[in-house]
Coordinates of C-alpha atoms in Angstrom, one line a residue:
M1 CA 0.0 0.0 0.0
K2 CA 2.8 2.4 1.0
R3 CA 4.6 1.4 -2.2
T4 CA 1.5 2.3 -4.3
L5 CA 1.2 5.6 -2.6
R6 CA 4.8 6.4 -3.3
I7 CA 4.3 5.6 -7.0
V8 CA 1.3 7.8 -7.1
A9 CA 3.2 10.6 -5.4
V10 CA 6.0 10.3 -7.8
V11 CA 3.7 10.4 -10.8
I12 CA 2.0 13.5 -9.4
G13 CA 5.3 15.1 -8.7
V14 CA 6.5 14.4 -12.3
L15 CA 3.3 15.9 -13.7
V16 CA 3.7 19.0 -11.5
V17 CA 7.3 19.4 -12.6
L18 CA 6.2 19.0 -16.2
I19 CA 3.5 21.6 -15.8
L20 CA 6.0 24.0 -14.2
I21 CA 9.0 23.5 -16.5
A22 CA 7.3 22.6 -19.9
P23 CA 6.6 26.2 -20.8
F24 CA 10.3 26.8 -20.5
V25 CA 11.7 23.7 -22.1
I26 CA 9.2 23.5 -25.1
P27 CA 10.1 26.3 -27.6
V28 CA 6.5 27.0 -28.7
N29 CA 7.7 30.0 -30.7
Q30 CA 9.0 27.4 -33.2
F31 CA 5.4 26.8 -34.2
R32 CA 4.8 30.4 -35.1
P33 CA 5.9 30.1 -38.7
T34 CA 3.9 27.0 -39.1
I35 CA 0.8 28.5 -37.7
E36 CA 1.2 31.7 -39.8
D37 CA 1.9 29.7 -43.0
K38 CA -1.0 27.3 -42.6
A39 CA -3.4 30.1 -41.7
S40 CA -2.2 32.2 -44.6
Q41 CA -2.6 29.4 -47.0
A42 CA -6.1 28.5 -45.7
L43 CA -7.4 32.1 -45.8
G44 CA -5.5 33.3 -48.8
R45 CA -4.4 36.3 -46.7
K46 CA -1.2 37.2 -45.0
V47 CA -1.5 36.2 -41.3
E48 CA 0.9 37.4 -38.6
I49 CA 0.9 36.6 -34.9
G50 CA 3.0 37.8 -32.0
N51 CA 5.1 35.9 -29.5
L52 CA 3.7 32.6 -28.4
S53 CA 3.4 31.3 -24.8
L54 CA 2.2 27.9 -23.5
S55 CA -0.3 27.2 -20.8
I56 CA -0.3 23.6 -19.8
L57 CA -3.2 23.9 -17.4
H58 CA -5.4 25.4 -20.2
G59 CA -4.0 23.2 -22.9
A60 CA -3.4 26.2 -25.1
I61 CA -0.8 28.3 -26.9
S62 CA -1.4 32.0 -26.7
A63 CA -0.3 34.8 -29.0
E64 CA 0.1 38.4 -28.0
N65 CA -1.7 39.8 -31.1
L66 CA -3.1 38.7 -34.5
S67 CA -3.3 40.4 -37.9
V68 CA -5.0 39.2 -41.0
G69 CA -4.4 41.2 -44.2
D70 CA -7.1 42.6 -46.4
D71 CA -7.7 42.0 -50.1
P72 CA -5.3 44.5 -51.7
K73 CA -8.0 45.6 -54.1
F74 CA -9.9 47.0 -51.1
S75 CA -7.4 48.2 -48.5
K76 CA -3.8 48.1 -47.4
S77 CA -4.9 48.1 -43.8
P78 CA -5.6 44.8 -42.0
F79 CA -8.9 43.0 -42.5
L80 CA -8.8 41.7 -38.9
T81 CA -6.8 42.6 -35.9
A82 CA -7.0 41.2 -32.4
K83 CA -5.3 41.7 -29.0
S84 CA -4.7 38.0 -28.4
L85 CA -5.1 34.6 -30.0
N86 CA -5.5 31.3 -28.1
V87 CA -5.0 28.0 -29.9
G88 CA -6.1 24.9 -28.1
V89 CA -3.8 22.0 -28.6
E90 CA -3.4 18.3 -27.6
M91 CA -0.8 18.5 -24.9
M92 CA 0.7 14.9 -25.0
P93 CA 1.7 15.0 -28.7
L94 CA 3.1 18.5 -28.1
I95 CA 5.2 17.5 -25.0
F96 CA 6.5 14.1 -26.2
S97 CA 6.7 14.5 -29.9
R98 CA 6.5 18.2 -30.4
S99 CA 3.7 17.9 -32.9
L100 CA 0.9 20.4 -33.1
H101 CA -2.7 19.1 -33.0
V102 CA -5.1 22.0 -32.9
T103 CA -8.4 21.5 -31.0
G104 CA -9.8 25.0 -30.9
V105 CA -9.1 28.7 -31.8
S106 CA -10.3 31.6 -29.7
I107 CA -9.7 35.2 -30.9
E108 CA -10.1 37.9 -28.2
S109 CA -11.5 41.4 -28.9
P110 CA -11.1 41.2 -32.7
E111 CA -11.8 44.2 -35.0
V112 CA -13.0 43.3 -38.5
I113 CA -13.5 45.9 -41.3
L114 CA -16.0 44.9 -43.9
L115 CA -15.9 46.9 -47.1
R116 CA -18.0 46.8 -50.3
N117 CA -17.0 48.2 -53.6
P118 CA -19.3 50.0 -56.1
E119 CA -19.9 46.6 -58.0
G120 CA -21.3 45.1 -54.8
R121 CA -18.4 42.8 -54.0
W122 CA -17.2 42.5 -50.4
N123 CA -13.6 42.4 -49.2
Y124 CA -14.2 39.1 -47.5
S125 CA -15.4 37.5 -50.8
S126 CA -11.9 36.2 -51.6
L127 CA -11.3 34.7 -48.1
G128 CA -10.2 31.0 -48.6
G129 CA -10.6 31.2 -52.4
A130 CA -8.3 29.4 -54.8
Q131 CA -7.0 32.6 -56.4
A132 CA -6.2 34.2 -53.0
R133 CA -4.5 31.1 -51.9
S134 CA -2.4 31.1 -55.1
E135 CA -1.3 34.7 -54.4
Q136 CA -0.2 33.5 -50.9
K137 CA 2.1 30.8 -52.4
P138 CA 5.4 32.5 -51.5
A139 CA 4.4 33.1 -47.9
A140 CA 2.9 29.7 -47.4
K141 CA 5.6 27.9 -49.4
A142 CA 2.9 25.9 -51.1
S143 CA 3.2 23.9 -54.3
P144 CA 1.3 25.1 -57.3
A145 CA -1.0 22.1 -57.0
E146 CA -1.7 23.0 -53.3
A147 CA -2.3 26.7 -54.1
S148 CA -4.7 26.2 -57.0
G149 CA -6.4 23.0 -55.8
P150 CA -9.1 22.4 -53.2
P151 CA -8.9 24.2 -49.8
P152 CA -6.9 22.6 -47.1
D153 CA -8.9 20.1 -45.1
I154 CA -8.4 21.8 -41.7
T155 CA -10.9 21.1 -39.0
V156 CA -11.2 23.0 -35.7
N157 CA -13.4 21.6 -33.1
K158 CA -14.4 25.0 -31.8
L159 CA -13.7 28.5 -33.3
E160 CA -14.6 31.5 -31.3
L161 CA -14.5 35.3 -31.8
K162 CA -15.2 37.0 -28.4
D163 CA -16.3 40.6 -27.7
G164 CA -15.4 41.8 -31.2
R165 CA -16.2 44.8 -33.2
I166 CA -17.3 44.9 -36.9
I167 CA -17.1 48.1 -38.9
V168 CA -19.1 48.1 -42.1
G169 CA -18.6 50.6 -44.9
S170 CA -17.9 51.1 -48.6
T171 CA -14.8 51.9 -50.6
N172 CA -16.2 55.1 -52.0
S173 CA -17.5 56.6 -48.7
Q174 CA -16.1 57.5 -45.3
K175 CA -19.4 56.7 -43.6
R176 CA -19.2 53.5 -41.5
S177 CA -21.5 51.6 -39.2
T178 CA -20.1 49.9 -36.1
Y179 CA -21.4 46.7 -34.4
D180 CA -19.9 46.1 -30.9
H181 CA -19.8 43.1 -28.6
V182 CA -19.8 40.7 -31.5
D183 CA -19.5 37.0 -30.5
V184 CA -19.1 34.2 -33.1
T185 CA -19.1 30.5 -32.1
A186 CA -18.6 27.7 -34.7
S187 CA -18.3 24.0 -34.0
N188 CA -16.4 21.6 -36.2
F189 CA -15.3 24.5 -38.3
S190 CA -14.1 23.5 -41.8
L191 CA -13.6 25.2 -45.2
T192 CA -14.9 22.0 -47.0
S193 CA -18.1 21.1 -45.1
K194 CA -21.1 22.5 -43.4
F195 CA -20.7 23.6 -39.8
P196 CA -23.1 25.1 -37.1
V197 CA -22.5 28.7 -36.2
T198 CA -24.1 31.3 -33.8
V199 CA -23.4 35.1 -34.2
T200 CA -24.6 37.7 -31.8
A201 CA -23.9 41.5 -31.8
D202 CA -25.0 44.8 -30.4
L203 CA -26.4 47.1 -33.1
P204 CA -25.6 50.8 -33.6
S205 CA -27.5 53.0 -31.1
G206 CA -28.9 50.0 -29.3
G207 CA -30.6 46.8 -30.4
K208 CA -29.5 43.2 -30.8
F209 CA -28.6 40.9 -33.7
K210 CA -28.6 37.1 -33.7
L211 CA -28.0 34.5 -36.4
D212 CA -28.2 30.8 -35.5
G213 CA -27.9 28.1 -38.1
A214 CA -25.5 26.3 -40.4
V215 CA -22.9 27.6 -42.8
G216 CA -20.7 26.0 -45.5
P217 CA -18.9 24.7 -47.3
V218 CA -17.0 27.9 -48.1
D219 CA -17.5 28.9 -51.7
Q220 CA -14.1 28.9 -53.4
E221 CA -14.9 31.7 -55.9
D222 CA -16.7 34.1 -53.5
A223 CA -17.0 33.5 -49.8
A224 CA -20.1 35.8 -49.9
L225 CA -21.8 33.0 -51.8
T226 CA -21.2 30.4 -49.1
P227 CA -24.5 28.5 -48.4
V228 CA -26.4 29.5 -45.3
D229 CA -29.4 28.1 -43.6
A230 CA -30.2 30.1 -40.5
K231 CA -32.7 31.8 -38.2
L232 CA -32.3 35.6 -38.1
N233 CA -33.5 37.8 -35.3
V234 CA -33.0 41.6 -35.1
T235 CA -34.3 43.7 -32.2
A236 CA -34.7 47.5 -32.1
L237 CA -32.5 48.2 -35.1
N238 CA -32.2 52.0 -35.4
L239 CA -32.8 52.8 -39.1
A240 CA -31.4 56.3 -38.9
A241 CA -28.2 55.1 -37.2
T242 CA -27.5 52.6 -39.9
G243 CA -28.2 55.1 -42.7
F244 CA -31.2 53.2 -44.0
L245 CA -33.2 56.4 -43.3
D246 CA -31.8 60.0 -43.5
S247 CA -30.9 61.0 -39.9
S248 CA -30.0 64.5 -41.0
A249 CA -33.7 65.1 -41.9
G250 CA -34.8 63.8 -38.5
L251 CA -36.2 60.6 -40.0
G252 CA -36.1 57.3 -38.1
G253 CA -37.7 54.2 -36.8
L254 CA -36.9 51.0 -34.9
L255 CA -37.0 47.7 -36.7
D256 CA -37.7 44.2 -35.2
L257 CA -37.2 41.2 -37.5
D258 CA -37.8 37.5 -37.3
A259 CA -36.9 35.6 -40.5
N260 CA -35.6 32.4 -41.9
L261 CA -32.6 32.9 -44.2
T262 CA -31.5 30.4 -46.8
S263 CA -28.7 30.9 -49.4
K264 CA -27.5 28.5 -52.1
S265 CA -25.8 28.9 -55.4
G266 CA -25.8 32.7 -55.1
E267 CA -29.5 32.9 -54.5
A268 CA -30.7 34.0 -51.0
E269 CA -34.3 33.8 -49.8
T270 CA -35.8 35.2 -46.7
K271 CA -39.3 34.8 -45.2
G272 CA -40.5 36.4 -42.0
T273 CA -42.1 39.3 -40.2
A274 CA -40.7 42.8 -39.8
K275 CA -42.1 45.3 -37.4
L276 CA -41.4 49.1 -37.7
S277 CA -42.0 51.1 -34.5
K278 CA -41.8 54.8 -33.9
A279 CA -41.7 55.4 -37.7
L280 CA -40.9 59.0 -38.9
L281 CA -40.9 59.1 -42.7
V282 CA -41.2 62.9 -43.5
A283 CA -39.3 65.8 -42.0
G284 CA -41.7 67.8 -39.9
G285 CA -43.7 64.8 -38.8
S286 CA -43.6 63.0 -35.5
P287 CA -43.1 59.3 -34.6
A288 CA -46.1 57.1 -35.2
S289 CA -47.6 55.7 -32.0
V290 CA -48.6 52.4 -33.7
P291 CA -46.2 49.9 -35.4
V292 CA -46.3 48.7 -39.0
T293 CA -45.8 45.0 -39.5
V294 CA -44.9 43.3 -42.8
D295 CA -45.2 39.6 -43.5
Y296 CA -42.6 39.5 -46.3
H297 CA -40.9 37.1 -48.7
T298 CA -37.8 38.2 -50.7
K299 CA -35.5 36.5 -53.2
Y300 CA -32.0 38.1 -53.7
N301 CA -29.3 37.5 -56.3
L302 CA -26.0 37.8 -54.4
R303 CA -24.0 38.2 -57.7
K304 CA -26.1 41.0 -59.0
S305 CA -26.9 42.6 -55.6
A306 CA -30.5 42.8 -56.7
G307 CA -33.7 41.2 -55.4
I308 CA -37.4 40.7 -55.7
L309 CA -40.0 41.5 -53.1
E310 CA -42.6 38.7 -53.6
P311 CA -46.3 39.6 -52.8
S312 CA -46.2 40.6 -49.1
T313 CA -48.7 42.1 -46.7
L314 CA -48.3 45.3 -44.7
K315 CA -50.5 45.8 -41.7
I316 CA -51.4 48.7 -39.4
G317 CA -53.9 47.4 -36.9
N318 CA -56.7 45.9 -39.0
A319 CA -55.7 47.9 -42.1
A320 CA -53.8 45.8 -44.7
A321 CA -52.0 46.7 -47.9
H322 CA -50.3 44.5 -50.5
L323 CA -46.7 45.0 -51.5
N324 CA -44.4 43.8 -54.3
G325 CA -41.5 45.1 -56.3
T326 CA -37.7 45.0 -56.7
Y327 CA -34.7 46.4 -54.9
E328 CA -30.9 46.8 -55.5
S329 CA -28.2 47.1 -52.9
A330 CA -25.1 47.5 -55.0
G331 CA -24.9 51.3 -54.3
E332 CA -24.2 53.1 -51.1
A333 CA -27.9 52.8 -50.1
T334 CA -30.5 50.2 -51.0
A335 CA -32.7 51.4 -53.8
V336 CA -36.3 50.1 -54.1
N337 CA -39.1 50.2 -56.6
I338 CA -42.1 48.9 -54.6
K339 CA -45.8 48.9 -55.5
L340 CA -48.3 49.4 -52.6
E341 CA -52.0 48.7 -53.2
S342 CA -54.8 48.8 -50.7
K343 CA -58.6 48.9 -50.6
D344 CA -61.1 49.5 -47.8
M345 CA -58.5 50.0 -45.1
P346 CA -60.3 51.1 -41.9
A347 CA -59.4 54.8 -41.5
K348 CA -59.6 54.7 -37.7
D349 CA -56.8 52.2 -37.6
L350 CA -54.5 54.5 -39.6
E351 CA -55.0 57.6 -37.6
A352 CA -52.1 57.0 -35.2
F353 CA -49.7 56.4 -38.1
L354 CA -50.6 59.7 -39.9
P355 CA -48.0 61.8 -37.9
A356 CA -45.2 59.7 -39.4
I357 CA -46.0 61.2 -42.9
G358 CA -46.5 64.7 -41.6
I359 CA -50.3 64.7 -41.0
N360 CA -51.4 65.7 -37.5
L361 CA -55.2 65.9 -37.1
P362 CA -56.6 69.1 -35.6
K363 CA -56.6 69.2 -31.8
G364 CA -59.5 67.3 -30.4
A365 CA -60.4 65.7 -33.8
S366 CA -60.4 62.0 -34.6
L367 CA -61.2 59.8 -37.5
Q368 CA -64.3 57.8 -36.4
A369 CA -65.3 56.2 -39.7
G370 CA -64.4 55.7 -43.3
T371 CA -62.2 53.5 -45.5
L372 CA -59.0 54.4 -47.3
D373 CA -57.8 53.2 -50.8
A374 CA -54.3 53.7 -52.0
N375 CA -52.3 53.0 -55.1
L376 CA -48.7 54.1 -54.5
N377 CA -45.2 53.6 -55.9
L378 CA -42.2 53.8 -53.5
S379 CA -39.0 54.4 -55.4
G380 CA -35.4 55.6 -54.9
P381 CA -32.8 55.0 -52.2
T382 CA -34.3 54.2 -48.9
N383 CA -32.7 57.3 -47.2
R384 CA -34.3 59.5 -49.9
L385 CA -37.4 57.6 -50.7
V386 CA -40.1 59.2 -52.8
T387 CA -43.7 57.9 -52.8
T388 CA -46.1 58.9 -55.6
G389 CA -49.6 57.8 -56.5
N390 CA -53.2 58.5 -55.4
V391 CA -55.1 58.0 -52.2
G392 CA -58.8 58.2 -51.3
L393 CA -60.9 58.4 -48.1
F394 CA -64.5 57.4 -48.5
K395 CA -67.6 57.6 -46.2
G396 CA -65.4 59.2 -43.5
K397 CA -66.2 61.1 -40.3
L398 CA -63.8 63.5 -38.7
A399 CA -65.3 63.9 -35.2
G400 CA -64.7 67.0 -33.2
F401 CA -63.9 69.3 -36.1
D402 CA -66.2 72.1 -37.2
L403 CA -65.0 73.1 -40.6
G404 CA -67.7 75.9 -40.9
S405 CA -66.3 77.8 -37.9
K406 CA -62.7 77.5 -39.4
M407 CA -64.0 78.9 -42.7
S408 CA -65.9 81.8 -41.1
A409 CA -62.8 84.0 -41.5
I410 CA -63.7 84.2 -45.1
S411 CA -66.7 86.6 -45.3
A412 CA -68.3 84.7 -48.3
L413 CA -68.2 81.5 -46.2
A414 CA -69.3 83.0 -42.9
G415 CA -72.7 81.4 -43.1
V416 CA -71.5 77.8 -43.9
K417 CA -72.6 75.4 -41.1
S418 CA -70.9 72.0 -41.0
G419 CA -71.7 70.9 -37.4
S420 CA -69.2 69.8 -34.7
D421 CA -68.4 66.6 -36.7
L422 CA -67.4 66.7 -40.4
N423 CA -69.0 64.0 -42.6
I424 CA -67.0 63.2 -45.7
E425 CA -68.4 61.6 -48.7
K426 CA -64.9 61.3 -50.3
I427 CA -61.5 62.9 -50.3
T428 CA -59.2 62.0 -53.2
S429 CA -55.8 63.3 -54.2
N430 CA -52.6 62.6 -56.2
V431 CA -49.7 62.7 -53.8
R432 CA -46.0 62.9 -53.7
M433 CA -44.3 62.2 -50.4
A434 CA -40.5 62.8 -50.0
P435 CA -38.4 63.3 -46.9
S436 CA -38.7 67.1 -47.4
G437 CA -42.5 67.0 -47.2
L438 CA -45.8 66.1 -48.9
Q439 CA -47.3 67.5 -52.1
A440 CA -51.0 67.1 -53.1
E441 CA -52.4 67.7 -56.6
N442 CA -55.9 67.4 -57.8
F443 CA -57.2 67.5 -54.2
L444 CA -61.0 67.0 -54.1
A445 CA -63.2 66.8 -51.0
V446 CA -66.9 66.2 -51.3
L447 CA -68.5 67.3 -48.0
P448 CA -72.3 67.0 -47.8
A449 CA -72.7 69.8 -45.3
V450 CA -70.5 72.2 -47.2
G451 CA -70.1 71.3 -50.8
T452 CA -66.9 70.6 -52.8
L453 CA -63.4 71.7 -52.0
A454 CA -60.8 71.4 -54.7
G455 CA -57.2 72.6 -55.2
A456 CA -53.6 71.7 -54.5
G457 CA -50.8 72.4 -52.1
T458 CA -48.0 71.2 -49.9
V459 CA -47.1 70.3 -46.3
D460 CA -43.4 71.3 -45.8
S461 CA -40.7 70.0 -43.5
K462 CA -42.0 72.2 -40.7
N463 CA -45.5 70.9 -41.1
K464 CA -46.7 74.1 -42.6
L465 CA -49.7 74.1 -45.0
D466 CA -49.7 76.0 -48.3
F467 CA -52.8 75.2 -50.2
K468 CA -54.8 77.1 -52.8
M469 CA -58.3 75.9 -52.8
A470 CA -61.8 76.7 -54.2
A471 CA -65.1 75.9 -52.5
T472 CA -68.1 75.1 -54.6
L473 CA -71.0 75.4 -52.1
S474 CA -74.1 73.4 -52.1
T475 CA -77.4 75.2 -52.9
A476 CA -78.5 75.4 -49.2
N477 CA -75.2 76.9 -48.1
V478 CA -75.1 79.4 -51.0
A479 CA -78.6 80.7 -50.1
G480 CA -77.5 81.5 -46.6
T481 CA -74.3 83.3 -47.3
V482 CA -75.5 86.5 -49.2
A483 CA -75.7 89.5 -47.0
S484 CA -74.7 92.3 -49.3
P485 CA -73.2 93.1 -52.8
V486 CA -69.8 93.2 -51.2
T487 CA -70.3 89.7 -49.8
A488 CA -71.5 88.6 -53.2
G489 CA -68.5 90.3 -54.7
A490 CA -66.3 88.0 -52.7
G491 CA -67.8 85.2 -54.7
A492 CA -70.9 84.1 -52.8
M493 CA -74.0 84.4 -54.9
S494 CA -77.4 83.1 -54.3
K495 CA -79.7 81.8 -56.9
S496 CA -81.7 85.1 -57.0
S497 CA -78.6 87.4 -57.2
A498 CA -76.9 85.3 -59.8
G499 CA -79.7 85.3 -62.3
G500 CA -80.3 81.5 -62.1
C501 CA -76.9 80.2 -60.8
K502 CA -77.4 77.5 -58.2
T503 CA -73.8 77.3 -57.0
T504 CA -70.7 79.5 -56.8
T505 CA -67.0 78.9 -56.5
I506 CA -65.1 80.8 -53.8
P507 CA -61.3 80.8 -53.9
F508 CA -59.4 80.6 -50.5
L509 CA -56.1 79.7 -49.0
I510 CA -55.2 77.2 -46.2
G511 CA -52.1 78.0 -44.1
G512 CA -51.1 77.1 -40.6
T513 CA -50.4 73.5 -39.8
T514 CA -52.3 70.3 -40.2
A515 CA -53.0 70.4 -36.5
D516 CA -54.2 74.0 -36.7
P517 CA -55.2 75.0 -40.2
K518 CA -55.9 78.6 -41.0
F519 CA -58.4 79.7 -43.7
S520 CA -58.1 83.0 -45.4
P521 CA -59.5 84.7 -48.6
D522 CA -57.5 84.2 -51.8
V523 CA -57.5 87.9 -52.9
G524 CA -55.7 87.1 -56.1
G525 CA -58.2 84.4 -56.9
I526 CA -61.3 86.4 -56.1
A527 CA -61.1 88.5 -59.3
A528 CA -60.7 85.5 -61.4
S529 CA -63.6 83.8 -59.7
L530 CA -65.7 86.9 -60.1
M531 CA -65.0 87.1 -63.8
K532 CA -65.8 83.4 -64.3
S533 CA -68.9 83.3 -62.2
Q534 CA -70.4 86.6 -63.4
F535 CA -69.7 85.9 -67.1
G536 CA -71.0 82.4 -66.7
C537 CA -74.3 83.8 -65.3
A538 CA -74.6 86.4 -68.0
G539 CA -78.4 86.4 -67.9
G540 CA -78.5 87.9 -64.4
L541 CA -75.8 90.5 -63.9
L542 CA -74.7 91.2 -67.4
G543 CA -78.1 91.4 -69.0
G544 CA -77.4 88.5 -71.2
A545 CA -74.4 90.2 -72.8
N546 CA -71.4 88.1 -73.7
P547 CA -68.4 89.7 -72.0
Q548 CA -66.1 89.1 -74.9
E549 CA -68.6 90.8 -77.2
N550 CA -69.6 93.6 -74.8
P551 CA -66.7 94.2 -72.4
A552 CA -67.9 97.6 -71.3
N553 CA -71.2 96.2 -69.9
A554 CA -69.2 93.4 -68.2
I555 CA -66.8 95.9 -66.5
N556 CA -69.7 98.1 -65.4
A557 CA -71.5 95.1 -63.9
L558 CA -68.4 94.0 -62.0
S559 CA -67.7 97.5 -60.7
G560 CA -71.2 97.6 -59.3
L561 CA -70.4 94.6 -57.1
F562 CA -67.8 96.7 -55.1
K563 CA -70.0 99.8 -54.5
K564 CA -71.3 100.2 -51.0
K565 CA -75.0 100.5 -50.4
K566 CA -76.1 104.0 -49.6
P567 CA -77.7 104.3 -46.1

């Protein structure tokens, strides 16, 4: 028994001595050229590492720093740098035969710079490729067959990048996006077979990114074409911080994404759900208080950097619209050409989203009824997106808004009564929405209690209204507005004063903001309206004379409209 204990003690003592002296007697730095050469040959990039040290307890060789060169077509600076590199090794072969059997690789605090050129090719595309490996032949001392043949069959049980940083940009711009706390874990990593991988990262200005799935084998012509089958999850991606929307114009929004991503033979496909919260799409607007969700399906050609948005569905509450189109991402910003069509969307569900496009309802007012139709085209770079088309609101009700009282500032409209709620038969318009504001053409509103309002105008980046309009009053409202020839001269004419005219057109302006519109007379338009209305009702005021044939009578008739009544 004592003999056995002595033997055990001796063995333990020998192991302790080995652990203590092995780092000093095993010249691990002799492996540095081997590690650099094999890594350079495998990646097709020049790899450099610092002094090596051995940790018996952890079964690893550590390097003070690491540098991986970039594709010279993109940059002369390193593609990857790291503070330290740990290579897990099998200790017994290392101690007794001084042979290096790698079990794992861990890179601490790496910084990776990803660049894309104007043609859409990435600087990581040549990683591990045959051409890149051929160019590394002198450094790796590889034979021509090794350099141009299949990639080396290197397998690492576990490959890790811990607490890294990825900087993404393009070769023709200084603008970069930074992703911190990047962690990558790959098991059974190999250039020649599929392997499981998990990637997590913090997004710019908050948010999280996670990809979990399988990757490989690495494409030998373009690493960007490597097959992928993974689940993608994005939380609170700030679209302004990433440049997807124009932050200088105050635009923004937070994107959540859950999708399945598959890529094979240069064709990528994603299916999932995207949710946009706090959307702000027009300068001068305010963030929407309701999210937009899109159930989407895309197909993307990685070689052409272009894709197709298959028929997808956009939802705001119970309101739904249909999307389809194309997009390209070869340039600095993704450019889209998307068609949006909707019919019978509940207007009430859309109310909380209107501020995102620069429309704030008047204080105390709310959309209580109606449906919205839209036929729109979204085109251009996403950070300068322009939306054009037509929209229409039908059978609507704007509760808490008395249009008549707002229009009372115009003397000719002082008698119009619309009630405390505004009923809307229809409102239609051609629209153009850009980051700088909204433009409406062929605006037409049919309001049973008032008549018809028509015109055009803009809502600028400060939410200011600038509309030139004309009101064609219904018969009942016209009859109640005439108080004097002066009033009539402003354009309001009853059936009796107009010699048989049943309606009249009154030009006016709308200023202020969408939340507080201001109505005022259109002085410049009044004369034109007078000429048109008076000449059109020739039998009444002009005695049946045609103004072009008898201009003197026409001028006399118009002049009389501005004379005050004698007391």
